[in-house]
mmCIF file of C-alpha atoms and ligand atoms in Angstrom:
data_model
loop_
_atom_site.group_PDB
_atom_site.id
_atom_site.type_symbol
_atom_site.label_atom_id
_atom_site.label_comp_id
_atom_site.label_asym_id
_atom_site.label_seq_id
_atom_site.Cartn_x
_atom_site.Cartn_y
_atom_site.Cartn_z
ATOM 1 C CA UNK A 304 16.539 -82.125 -22.084
ATOM 2 C CA UNK A 305 17.214 -78.648 -22.151
ATOM 3 C CA UNK A 306 14.401 -75.366 -22.967
ATOM 4 C CA UNK A 307 14.678 -72.899 -25.752
ATOM 5 C CA UNK A 308 14.548 -69.254 -23.682
ATOM 6 C CA UNK A 309 15.514 -65.281 -25.189
ATOM 7 C CA UNK A 310 17.089 -63.298 -22.551
ATOM 8 C CA UNK A 311 17.931 -59.920 -24.151
ATOM 9 C CA UNK A 312 16.433 -59.214 -27.859
ATOM 10 C CA UNK A 313 15.423 -55.293 -28.926
ATOM 11 C CA UNK A 314 12.079 -53.692 -30.679
ATOM 12 C CA UNK A 315 10.921 -50.592 -32.396
ATOM 13 C CA UNK A 316 11.263 -48.704 -29.274
ATOM 14 C CA UNK A 317 15.295 -48.422 -29.273
ATOM 15 C CA UNK A 318 17.221 -49.330 -31.737
ATOM 16 C CA UNK A 319 15.917 -52.972 -32.796
ATOM 17 C CA UNK A 320 13.078 -53.274 -36.124
ATOM 18 C CA UNK A 321 9.550 -54.933 -35.519
ATOM 19 C CA UNK A 322 7.791 -54.436 -32.249
ATOM 20 C CA UNK A 323 6.948 -56.004 -29.305
ATOM 21 C CA UNK A 324 4.162 -58.158 -30.716
ATOM 22 C CA UNK A 325 6.197 -59.164 -34.090
ATOM 23 C CA UNK A 326 8.643 -60.394 -30.965
ATOM 24 C CA UNK A 327 6.326 -62.481 -29.590
ATOM 25 C CA UNK A 328 4.933 -64.461 -32.966
ATOM 26 C CA UNK A 329 9.194 -64.745 -33.892
ATOM 27 C CA UNK A 330 9.959 -65.687 -30.389
ATOM 28 C CA UNK A 331 6.546 -68.579 -31.297
ATOM 29 C CA UNK A 332 8.387 -69.544 -35.093
ATOM 30 C CA UNK A 333 11.890 -70.266 -33.138
ATOM 31 C CA UNK A 334 10.566 -72.785 -30.171
ATOM 32 C CA UNK A 335 11.173 -70.206 -28.647
ATOM 33 C CA UNK A 336 9.279 -70.838 -24.901
ATOM 34 C CA UNK A 337 10.897 -67.920 -22.435
ATOM 35 C CA UNK A 338 11.058 -64.366 -23.986
ATOM 36 C CA UNK A 339 12.624 -61.781 -22.481
ATOM 37 C CA UNK A 340 12.318 -57.944 -23.705
ATOM 38 C CA UNK A 341 15.680 -55.569 -22.566
ATOM 39 C CA UNK A 342 15.352 -52.488 -24.628
ATOM 40 C CA UNK A 343 17.821 -49.879 -24.376
ATOM 41 C CA UNK A 344 17.272 -47.754 -21.232
ATOM 42 C CA UNK A 345 13.157 -47.553 -21.945
ATOM 43 C CA UNK A 346 10.319 -50.464 -20.613
ATOM 44 C CA UNK A 347 7.331 -48.738 -23.365
ATOM 45 C CA UNK A 348 7.544 -52.024 -25.002
ATOM 46 C CA UNK A 349 5.331 -53.855 -21.582
ATOM 47 C CA UNK A 350 2.417 -53.329 -22.550
ATOM 48 C CA UNK A 351 2.292 -54.309 -26.009
ATOM 49 C CA UNK A 352 4.470 -57.322 -24.802
ATOM 50 C CA UNK A 353 2.264 -59.109 -22.478
ATOM 51 C CA UNK A 354 -1.383 -58.356 -24.693
ATOM 52 C CA UNK A 355 0.564 -60.412 -27.314
ATOM 53 C CA UNK A 356 2.399 -63.267 -25.568
ATOM 54 C CA UNK A 357 -0.745 -63.813 -23.912
ATOM 55 C CA UNK A 358 -2.963 -64.232 -26.560
ATOM 56 C CA UNK A 359 0.286 -66.767 -28.476
ATOM 57 C CA UNK A 360 0.082 -68.528 -24.132
ATOM 58 C CA UNK A 361 4.063 -67.600 -24.748
ATOM 59 C CA UNK A 362 5.639 -66.567 -20.817
ATOM 60 C CA UNK A 363 7.329 -62.849 -21.855
ATOM 61 C CA UNK A 364 9.392 -61.116 -19.135
ATOM 62 C CA UNK A 365 10.098 -57.162 -18.924
ATOM 63 C CA UNK A 366 14.242 -57.195 -18.802
ATOM 64 C CA UNK A 367 15.832 -54.167 -19.731
ATOM 65 C CA UNK A 368 18.939 -53.085 -21.124
ATOM 66 C CA UNK A 369 21.653 -49.602 -20.500
ATOM 67 C CA UNK A 370 24.280 -49.481 -22.433
ATOM 68 C CA UNK A 371 27.033 -47.322 -19.625
ATOM 69 C CA UNK A 372 30.105 -44.350 -19.712
ATOM 70 C CA UNK A 373 32.944 -44.013 -18.524
ATOM 71 C CA UNK A 374 36.789 -44.224 -18.406
ATOM 72 C CA UNK A 375 38.756 -48.100 -19.227
ATOM 73 C CA UNK A 376 36.163 -50.143 -20.290
ATOM 74 C CA UNK A 377 33.195 -48.629 -18.400
ATOM 75 C CA UNK A 378 31.995 -47.348 -21.495
ATOM 76 C CA UNK A 379 31.544 -51.410 -23.277
ATOM 77 C CA UNK A 380 30.118 -52.156 -19.785
ATOM 78 C CA UNK A 381 25.643 -52.705 -20.718
ATOM 79 C CA UNK A 382 24.400 -53.883 -18.087
ATOM 80 C CA UNK A 383 21.011 -56.248 -18.097
ATOM 81 C CA UNK A 384 18.080 -56.165 -15.693
ATOM 82 C CA UNK A 385 15.476 -58.720 -15.341
ATOM 83 C CA UNK A 386 13.116 -58.833 -12.466
ATOM 84 C CA UNK A 387 12.433 -54.937 -11.241
ATOM 85 C CA UNK A 388 9.228 -53.211 -10.648
ATOM 86 C CA UNK A 389 9.110 -50.153 -13.153
ATOM 87 C CA UNK A 390 7.302 -48.558 -11.218
ATOM 88 C CA UNK A 391 9.738 -48.017 -8.363
ATOM 89 C CA UNK A 392 10.583 -44.714 -7.218
ATOM 90 C CA UNK A 393 12.950 -42.779 -9.055
ATOM 91 C CA UNK A 394 13.345 -46.052 -11.708
ATOM 92 C CA UNK A 395 11.793 -43.883 -14.938
ATOM 93 C CA UNK A 396 12.730 -40.816 -14.462
ATOM 94 C CA UNK A 397 16.510 -42.319 -14.921
ATOM 95 C CA UNK A 398 15.866 -43.695 -17.971
ATOM 96 C CA UNK A 399 13.536 -40.941 -19.283
ATOM 97 C CA UNK A 400 17.437 -38.415 -18.335
ATOM 98 C CA UNK A 401 19.087 -41.947 -20.463
ATOM 99 C CA UNK A 402 17.026 -41.369 -22.879
ATOM 100 C CA UNK A 403 17.592 -37.206 -22.730
ATOM 101 C CA UNK A 404 21.514 -37.662 -23.332
ATOM 102 C CA UNK A 405 21.483 -40.089 -25.861
ATOM 103 C CA UNK A 406 19.037 -37.805 -27.695
ATOM 104 C CA UNK A 407 21.967 -34.966 -27.554
ATOM 105 C CA UNK A 408 24.141 -37.312 -28.375
ATOM 106 C CA UNK A 409 22.527 -38.000 -31.077
ATOM 107 C CA UNK A 410 22.958 -34.457 -31.980
ATOM 108 C CA UNK A 411 26.064 -34.605 -31.507
ATOM 109 C CA UNK A 412 27.094 -37.528 -33.849
ATOM 110 C CA UNK A 413 25.327 -36.072 -36.737
ATOM 111 C CA UNK A 414 26.885 -32.462 -36.096
ATOM 112 C CA UNK A 415 30.117 -34.176 -36.609
ATOM 113 C CA UNK A 416 29.316 -36.373 -39.479
ATOM 114 C CA UNK A 417 27.419 -33.235 -41.054
ATOM 115 C CA UNK A 418 30.887 -31.229 -41.803
ATOM 116 C CA UNK A 419 32.407 -34.064 -42.651
ATOM 117 C CA UNK A 420 30.165 -32.947 -45.158
ATOM 118 C CA UNK A 421 28.192 -36.493 -45.141
ATOM 119 C CA UNK A 422 24.236 -34.654 -46.546
ATOM 120 C CA UNK A 423 22.578 -36.136 -42.262
ATOM 121 C CA UNK A 424 20.267 -33.979 -40.364
ATOM 122 C CA UNK A 425 18.954 -35.078 -37.306
ATOM 123 C CA UNK A 426 15.336 -35.532 -38.035
ATOM 124 C CA UNK A 427 16.286 -38.103 -40.011
ATOM 125 C CA UNK A 428 17.657 -39.480 -37.563
ATOM 126 C CA UNK A 429 14.745 -38.112 -35.070
ATOM 127 C CA UNK A 430 12.004 -40.297 -37.873
ATOM 128 C CA UNK A 431 13.559 -43.703 -37.798
ATOM 129 C CA UNK A 432 12.844 -43.961 -33.475
ATOM 130 C CA UNK A 433 9.639 -44.616 -31.629
ATOM 131 C CA UNK A 434 11.770 -43.886 -27.952
ATOM 132 C CA UNK A 435 14.863 -44.915 -27.133
ATOM 133 C CA UNK A 436 17.543 -42.372 -30.092
ATOM 134 C CA UNK A 437 20.946 -44.216 -30.305
ATOM 135 C CA UNK A 438 23.924 -45.044 -33.156
ATOM 136 C CA UNK A 439 21.793 -47.543 -34.544
ATOM 137 C CA UNK A 440 19.244 -45.162 -35.803
ATOM 138 C CA UNK A 441 21.705 -42.526 -37.595
ATOM 139 C CA UNK A 442 23.247 -46.059 -39.033
ATOM 140 C CA UNK A 443 19.717 -46.320 -40.963
ATOM 141 C CA UNK A 444 19.342 -42.222 -41.623
ATOM 142 C CA UNK A 445 22.609 -42.554 -43.267
ATOM 143 C CA UNK A 446 21.471 -45.743 -44.526
ATOM 144 C CA UNK A 447 18.768 -43.739 -45.275
ATOM 145 C CA UNK A 448 20.585 -41.616 -47.904
ATOM 146 C CA UNK A 449 22.478 -43.487 -49.683
ATOM 147 C CA UNK A 450 25.533 -43.511 -47.316
ATOM 148 C CA UNK A 451 25.836 -46.769 -46.120
ATOM 149 C CA UNK A 452 24.571 -50.022 -47.508
ATOM 150 C CA UNK A 453 24.584 -52.055 -43.780
ATOM 151 C CA UNK A 454 24.248 -51.199 -40.021
ATOM 152 C CA UNK A 455 27.596 -52.161 -39.964
ATOM 153 C CA UNK A 456 29.152 -50.046 -42.344
ATOM 154 C CA UNK A 457 27.994 -46.878 -41.296
ATOM 155 C CA UNK A 458 29.960 -48.725 -38.159
ATOM 156 C CA UNK A 459 32.822 -49.598 -39.526
ATOM 157 C CA UNK A 460 33.219 -45.704 -41.151
ATOM 158 C CA UNK A 461 31.850 -43.474 -38.687
ATOM 159 C CA UNK A 462 30.255 -44.589 -35.719
ATOM 160 C CA UNK A 463 32.220 -46.593 -33.021
ATOM 161 C CA UNK A 464 35.248 -45.924 -31.229
ATOM 162 C CA UNK A 465 37.585 -44.250 -32.927
ATOM 163 C CA UNK A 466 36.001 -43.568 -36.465
ATOM 164 C CA UNK A 467 35.586 -40.146 -37.324
ATOM 165 C CA UNK A 468 31.837 -39.653 -36.172
ATOM 166 C CA UNK A 469 31.597 -40.961 -32.786
ATOM 167 C CA UNK A 470 31.472 -39.270 -29.924
ATOM 168 C CA UNK A 471 30.891 -40.715 -26.431
ATOM 169 C CA UNK A 472 28.115 -42.499 -24.797
ATOM 170 C CA UNK A 473 26.714 -39.796 -22.447
ATOM 171 C CA UNK A 474 25.360 -43.101 -20.066
ATOM 172 C CA UNK A 475 26.007 -44.027 -16.790
ATOM 173 C CA UNK A 476 28.370 -45.667 -14.909
ATOM 174 C CA UNK A 477 27.927 -49.996 -14.798
ATOM 175 C CA UNK A 478 28.003 -49.135 -10.630
ATOM 176 C CA UNK A 479 24.931 -46.114 -11.050
ATOM 177 C CA UNK A 480 23.251 -49.142 -13.992
ATOM 178 C CA UNK A 481 23.702 -51.897 -11.493
ATOM 179 C CA UNK A 482 22.323 -50.118 -8.677
ATOM 180 C CA UNK A 483 19.035 -48.370 -10.227
ATOM 181 C CA UNK A 484 18.551 -52.114 -11.806
ATOM 182 C CA UNK A 485 19.039 -53.373 -8.023
ATOM 183 C CA UNK A 486 17.374 -50.485 -5.872
ATOM 184 C CA UNK A 487 13.986 -51.932 -8.485
ATOM 185 C CA UNK A 488 14.521 -54.928 -7.542
ATOM 186 C CA UNK A 489 16.219 -56.676 -9.843
ATOM 187 C CA UNK A 490 18.920 -58.388 -11.040
ATOM 188 C CA UNK A 491 22.126 -56.875 -12.790
ATOM 189 C CA UNK A 492 23.785 -58.699 -15.546
ATOM 190 C CA UNK A 493 26.617 -57.606 -17.380
ATOM 191 C CA UNK A 494 25.710 -59.023 -21.175
ATOM 192 C CA UNK A 495 27.991 -60.064 -23.887
ATOM 193 C CA UNK A 496 30.753 -60.193 -21.280
ATOM 194 C CA UNK A 497 34.008 -60.384 -24.264
ATOM 195 C CA UNK A 498 33.545 -56.679 -24.842
ATOM 196 C CA UNK A 499 33.604 -55.893 -21.652
ATOM 197 C CA UNK A 500 37.074 -56.093 -20.654
ATOM 198 C CA UNK A 501 39.393 -58.296 -19.582
ATOM 199 C CA UNK A 502 38.811 -61.043 -16.051
ATOM 200 C CA UNK A 503 40.263 -57.934 -13.952
ATOM 201 C CA UNK A 504 37.761 -55.259 -15.434
ATOM 202 C CA UNK A 505 34.556 -57.903 -14.498
ATOM 203 C CA UNK A 506 35.826 -58.265 -10.620
ATOM 204 C CA UNK A 507 35.524 -54.558 -10.621
ATOM 205 C CA UNK A 508 31.503 -55.488 -11.623
ATOM 206 C CA UNK A 509 31.383 -58.040 -9.352
ATOM 207 C CA UNK A 510 32.012 -55.644 -6.930
ATOM 208 C CA UNK A 511 29.972 -53.413 -8.240
ATOM 209 C CA UNK A 512 27.335 -55.269 -7.080
ATOM 210 C CA UNK A 513 26.982 -57.429 -10.378
ATOM 211 C CA UNK A 514 23.988 -60.334 -10.037
ATOM 212 C CA UNK A 515 23.902 -62.525 -13.842
ATOM 213 C CA UNK A 516 26.579 -62.644 -16.389
ATOM 214 C CA UNK A 517 25.121 -63.868 -20.278
ATOM 215 C CA UNK A 518 27.082 -66.776 -19.461
ATOM 216 C CA UNK A 519 25.772 -68.022 -23.715
ATOM 217 C CA UNK A 520 25.202 -65.456 -26.284
ATOM 218 C CA UNK A 521 24.949 -65.991 -30.291
ATOM 219 C CA UNK A 522 28.364 -64.040 -30.787
ATOM 220 C CA UNK A 523 30.090 -66.679 -27.928
ATOM 221 C CA UNK A 524 32.947 -69.812 -28.795
ATOM 222 C CA UNK A 525 31.439 -72.138 -26.841
ATOM 223 C CA UNK A 526 34.838 -72.295 -25.268
ATOM 224 C CA UNK A 527 34.091 -68.632 -24.443
ATOM 225 C CA UNK A 528 30.281 -69.793 -23.264
ATOM 226 C CA UNK A 529 32.610 -72.615 -20.655
ATOM 227 C CA UNK A 530 35.165 -70.027 -19.582
ATOM 228 C CA UNK A 531 32.599 -67.479 -18.197
ATOM 229 C CA UNK A 532 30.401 -70.478 -17.198
ATOM 230 C CA UNK A 533 33.339 -71.364 -14.382
ATOM 231 C CA UNK A 534 33.572 -67.652 -14.088
ATOM 232 C CA UNK A 535 29.488 -67.332 -13.023
ATOM 233 C CA UNK A 536 29.247 -70.569 -11.194
ATOM 234 C CA UNK A 537 33.640 -69.261 -8.948
ATOM 235 C CA UNK A 538 30.746 -66.160 -7.774
ATOM 236 C CA UNK A 539 27.491 -67.180 -7.178
ATOM 237 C CA UNK A 540 26.421 -65.436 -10.590
ATOM 238 C CA UNK A 541 22.985 -66.297 -11.774
ATOM 239 C CA UNK A 542 23.897 -67.235 -15.207
ATOM 240 C CA UNK A 543 21.675 -65.729 -18.421
ATOM 241 C CA UNK A 544 21.555 -65.569 -22.309
ATOM 242 C CA UNK A 545 20.617 -64.367 -24.790
ATOM 243 C CA UNK A 546 21.817 -63.655 -28.859
ATOM 244 C CA UNK A 547 20.693 -59.744 -28.904
ATOM 245 C CA UNK A 548 18.569 -59.862 -31.956
ATOM 246 C CA UNK A 549 17.410 -56.645 -33.477
ATOM 247 C CA UNK A 550 15.037 -57.761 -37.050
ATOM 248 C CA UNK A 551 15.419 -57.473 -40.341
ATOM 249 C CA UNK A 552 17.461 -54.930 -41.378
ATOM 250 C CA UNK A 553 20.382 -54.862 -38.672
ATOM 251 C CA UNK A 554 22.515 -57.246 -39.166
ATOM 252 C CA UNK A 555 21.430 -59.728 -35.546
ATOM 253 C CA UNK A 556 18.467 -61.187 -36.999
ATOM 254 C CA UNK A 557 19.910 -64.959 -36.381
ATOM 255 C CA UNK A 558 17.148 -67.214 -35.268
ATOM 256 C CA UNK A 559 15.854 -66.749 -31.522
ATOM 257 C CA UNK A 560 16.964 -68.501 -28.547
ATOM 258 C CA UNK A 561 19.759 -70.090 -27.042
ATOM 259 C CA UNK A 562 19.419 -73.304 -25.304
ATOM 260 C CA UNK A 563 19.607 -74.321 -21.986
ATOM 261 C CA UNK A 564 19.582 -76.883 -19.279
ATOM 262 C CA UNK A 565 16.103 -77.958 -17.706
ATOM 263 C CA UNK A 566 18.889 -77.497 -14.621
ATOM 264 C CA UNK A 567 19.564 -74.173 -16.129
ATOM 265 C CA UNK A 568 16.248 -73.222 -16.303
ATOM 266 C CA UNK A 569 14.783 -74.548 -12.311
ATOM 267 C CA UNK A 570 18.059 -72.135 -11.509
ATOM 268 C CA UNK A 571 16.535 -69.137 -13.925
ATOM 269 C CA UNK A 572 12.754 -69.029 -13.244
ATOM 270 C CA UNK A 573 13.951 -69.999 -8.582
ATOM 271 C CA UNK A 574 16.088 -66.324 -9.465
ATOM 272 C CA UNK A 575 13.343 -64.484 -10.925
ATOM 273 C CA UNK A 576 10.298 -65.771 -8.892
ATOM 274 C CA UNK A 577 12.295 -64.495 -5.503
ATOM 275 C CA UNK A 578 11.895 -60.639 -7.827
ATOM 276 C CA UNK A 579 8.390 -60.720 -8.211
HETATM 277 P P1 AMP B 1527 25.132 -46.909 -29.517
HETATM 278 O O1 AMP B 1527 23.885 -47.040 -27.584
HETATM 279 O O2 AMP B 1527 23.944 -45.146 -29.299
HETATM 280 O O3 AMP B 1527 26.216 -46.535 -27.853
HETATM 281 O O4 AMP B 1527 25.172 -48.136 -29.609
HETATM 282 C C1 AMP B 1527 25.232 -48.968 -29.293
HETATM 283 C C2 AMP B 1527 23.771 -50.155 -30.091
HETATM 284 O O5 AMP B 1527 24.720 -50.044 -31.753
HETATM 285 C C3 AMP B 1527 24.595 -51.601 -29.526
HETATM 286 O O6 AMP B 1527 24.020 -51.375 -28.612
HETATM 287 C C4 AMP B 1527 24.107 -52.126 -30.209
HETATM 288 O O7 AMP B 1527 22.325 -52.257 -31.012
HETATM 289 C C5 AMP B 1527 24.078 -51.289 -31.625
HETATM 290 N N1 AMP B 1527 25.284 -51.655 -32.366
HETATM 291 C C6 AMP B 1527 26.944 -51.935 -31.722
HETATM 292 N N2 AMP B 1527 27.811 -51.982 -32.596
HETATM 293 C C7 AMP B 1527 26.645 -52.199 -34.249
HETATM 294 C C8 AMP B 1527 27.749 -53.187 -35.420
HETATM 295 N N3 AMP B 1527 29.034 -53.320 -35.864
HETATM 296 N N4 AMP B 1527 26.527 -53.065 -36.305
HETATM 297 C C9 AMP B 1527 25.003 -53.540 -36.044
HETATM 298 N N5 AMP B 1527 24.679 -53.001 -35.199
HETATM 299 C C10 AMP B 1527 25.458 -51.640 -33.726
HETATM 300 ZN ZN1 ZN B 1528 20.803 -52.939 -29.565
HETATM 301 FE FE1 FE B 1529 23.987 -54.507 -25.430
HETATM 302 FE FE1 FE B 1530 21.242 -55.337 -26.707
#
């Protein structure tokens, strides 16, 4: 037997387009049995998530995703956190710092784009955000201005590394992100490992205290699922999975959830229990 779980999705509190309550409704429709909200650098969706989860009778939990920065592969590392205590000392303050740095970065991106003659201002970018800002909000502003048709086009023309509107991430190092989650009592896992580098680079994250890896992911081929599953097994890492759903108009809105065998589900639940 298997069941459908979603351990990686975003709401309007970061760069998704659905509210936590809308995510819960969508999860129920998609036959998802567990929904973990993993907004970037914020837990502000928690109250709405838990209220909607309890109304719908759905198991919902709070997670987080922290996008990192640094030399080499570090700026492609995104760390997912599960089971942490949001009220742990220093935790909320660090997230607020990361969000402030994102605002600084978004302003620099806007300046670069204006330098290229693109008509955009920071107010148009921040108007589309509830809390955490990111390049997707710049992309949405460009779309509203008619400069691009999709987020994807905005990334490919302007916002990706190597493109003229790119500004380096100002996130924490991978080691800092991992420690922040662990120090708050949580489990630190690597999101979409295929973007994070070679096995030697993944092993460096393991040495920095990584505890899990996103084995099942919407973009993974069956052979990638096997390879990351083997890597997780060989290092004793938790195998997590999700789709990185962002909602309508983001290009990332396929059906919520990935399939978990009963054994894998039991391991996951047991690991989450140990956090509480
Ligand atoms: P940032 O956190 O500001 O560096 O922006 C990175 C976020 O942009 C990722 O977490 C994704 O949610 C989103 N993203 C990255 N590439 C694309 C793309 N090609 N199309 C749509 N969204 C993307
Ligand atoms: Zn995102
Ligand atoms: Fe990510
Ligand atoms: Fe994500």
